[in-house]
XYZ file of C-alpha atoms in Angstrom:
175
model
C 93.301 163.371 148.585
C 91.562 161.629 145.728
C 91.024 158.099 144.535
C 91.760 156.454 141.230
C 89.258 155.225 138.653
C 90.526 153.098 135.771
C 87.871 152.476 133.085
C 87.607 149.135 131.260
C 90.334 148.701 128.668
C 92.529 151.358 130.298
C 95.884 150.999 132.030
C 99.419 150.216 130.919
C 99.298 147.027 128.834
C 102.159 144.573 128.316
C 101.533 142.019 125.583
C 103.506 139.002 124.346
C 102.417 135.553 123.146
C 102.678 134.272 126.725
C 101.700 137.406 128.687
C 98.822 139.883 128.488
C 98.979 142.089 131.573
C 97.250 145.437 132.136
C 98.394 147.519 135.104
C 95.337 148.895 136.916
C 96.805 150.237 140.185
C 100.529 150.591 140.835
C 102.771 151.564 143.701
C 103.076 155.009 142.104
C 99.316 155.399 142.578
C 99.786 154.994 146.328
C 98.222 151.552 146.309
C 98.811 149.035 149.084
C 99.166 146.440 146.322
C 99.876 146.306 142.618
C 96.669 145.361 140.804
C 96.652 143.822 137.332
C 94.158 142.424 134.867
C 95.787 139.331 133.361
C 94.717 137.256 130.370
C 96.183 133.749 130.622
C 96.436 132.064 127.207
C 95.628 128.382 126.681
C 98.669 126.227 127.429
C 100.299 128.690 129.868
C 101.596 127.145 133.116
C 103.299 129.619 135.456
C 105.026 126.721 137.260
C 104.999 126.182 141.000
C 106.899 128.893 142.817
C 107.086 130.743 146.113
C 107.730 134.335 147.244
C 109.553 135.041 150.503
C 108.474 138.689 150.722
C 105.153 139.152 148.944
C 101.505 138.205 149.302
C 99.273 137.549 146.293
C 95.571 137.402 145.490
C 93.998 135.969 142.319
C 90.335 136.305 141.260
C 89.024 134.514 138.158
C 86.771 136.758 136.060
C 86.276 134.556 132.967
C 87.324 131.005 132.110
C 88.895 128.283 134.237
C 92.349 127.800 135.748
C 93.856 124.870 137.622
C 95.282 126.342 140.846
C 96.839 125.431 144.171
C 98.269 127.268 147.182
C 99.718 124.868 149.768
C 102.906 123.123 150.816
C 102.766 119.681 149.150
C 103.667 116.398 150.809
C 106.456 116.176 148.231
C 107.811 118.879 145.925
C 108.447 117.168 142.600
C 110.787 119.222 140.394
C 109.126 118.761 137.005
C 105.355 119.105 137.486
C 102.881 120.124 140.192
C 99.713 118.615 138.655
C 99.571 115.710 141.123
C 100.645 117.561 144.264
C 98.633 117.050 147.451
C 98.828 118.773 150.817
C 99.356 116.788 154.041
C 95.623 117.183 154.794
C 94.560 115.896 151.347
C 93.994 119.191 149.533
C 94.536 118.867 145.768
C 94.679 120.993 142.652
C 91.377 122.839 142.071
C 89.683 123.843 138.813
C 88.806 127.489 139.549
C 86.026 129.117 137.518
C 84.555 132.631 137.489
C 84.196 134.007 141.011
C 86.904 131.739 142.454
C 89.739 133.382 144.323
C 93.103 132.258 145.656
C 94.950 134.026 148.490
C 98.660 133.227 148.731
C 100.450 134.194 151.958
C 104.185 134.844 151.952
C 106.192 131.611 151.728
C 103.360 129.482 150.277
C 104.034 127.411 147.132
C 101.439 128.144 144.451
C 100.762 127.969 140.728
C 98.135 128.231 138.036
C 97.750 126.826 134.555
C 95.267 127.275 131.756
C 94.610 123.685 130.648
C 91.562 124.727 128.604
C 91.273 125.862 124.994
C 90.061 129.367 125.920
C 91.840 132.403 127.382
C 91.234 133.081 131.072
C 90.830 136.593 132.466
C 91.736 137.254 136.091
C 92.378 140.057 138.533
C 95.733 139.723 140.271
C 97.112 141.671 143.236
C 100.607 141.566 144.709
C 101.780 143.309 147.847
C 103.954 145.176 148.490
C 104.375 147.088 145.234
C 106.272 147.619 142.942
C 108.242 144.336 142.543
C 105.608 142.529 140.476
C 105.226 145.590 138.245
C 108.937 145.561 137.473
C 108.952 141.771 137.095
C 106.160 141.893 134.479
C 107.881 144.716 132.584
C 111.191 142.890 132.469
C 109.823 139.396 131.727
C 107.860 140.847 128.806
C 111.094 142.378 127.474
C 112.766 138.954 127.684
C 109.811 137.190 126.029
C 109.796 139.787 123.228
C 113.566 139.771 122.605
C 113.647 136.966 120.024
C 112.561 133.488 119.075
C 114.258 131.805 122.046
C 114.001 132.782 125.688
C 117.269 133.482 127.511
C 116.900 131.172 130.524
C 119.820 132.854 132.298
C 118.137 136.253 131.998
C 114.888 134.770 133.324
C 116.699 133.267 136.336
C 118.466 136.548 137.133
C 115.091 138.299 136.942
C 113.519 135.761 139.310
C 116.407 136.159 141.763
C 116.010 139.946 141.697
C 112.235 139.899 142.253
C 111.693 137.146 144.834
C 110.392 134.445 142.478
C 111.714 131.085 143.680
C 110.728 128.645 140.940
C 110.009 125.031 142.001
C 108.722 123.596 138.704
C 109.314 125.064 135.236
C 107.215 127.783 133.666
C 105.790 126.350 130.447
C 103.910 127.768 127.510
C 102.632 125.146 125.110
C 99.757 126.669 123.139
C 97.400 124.205 121.480
C 98.094 123.487 117.818
C 95.954 125.515 115.401
C 93.043 123.585 113.957
């Protein structure tokens, strides 16, 4: 038996305007979770969503993300920025060293509301659903100038992504 060492800058990389994901450990490596290094561009909002069958862990390495992981008092369909939990928990600005654990069935989201890219470590268990999801969503994002919303919904249905608010990518205007 042997372990796996992945040097900096190594791993399978998927890159689009909205996604920069590097696979570090996959189900094929025998991992208990898929592990990714993710660069979140300014203006990217994953949208509130929930997974019925997977657990996730996020760790901010560089930059700041707005995050939450709780059931809100009210699920509003358009935006999660003002959501609050029944015990008063609110959206948090997470900087380097912050982590977010998301148990199965917990609504959660993140957005990069800053002008700088954010780098984070992301784990999803069990593998390999998130690996396949990233591969296929990158294909959709790269397919043309418009995103096929029907293809995105079919992908979400297949990989246990139950979207509550829309995914948005609104990069800041060049200066």
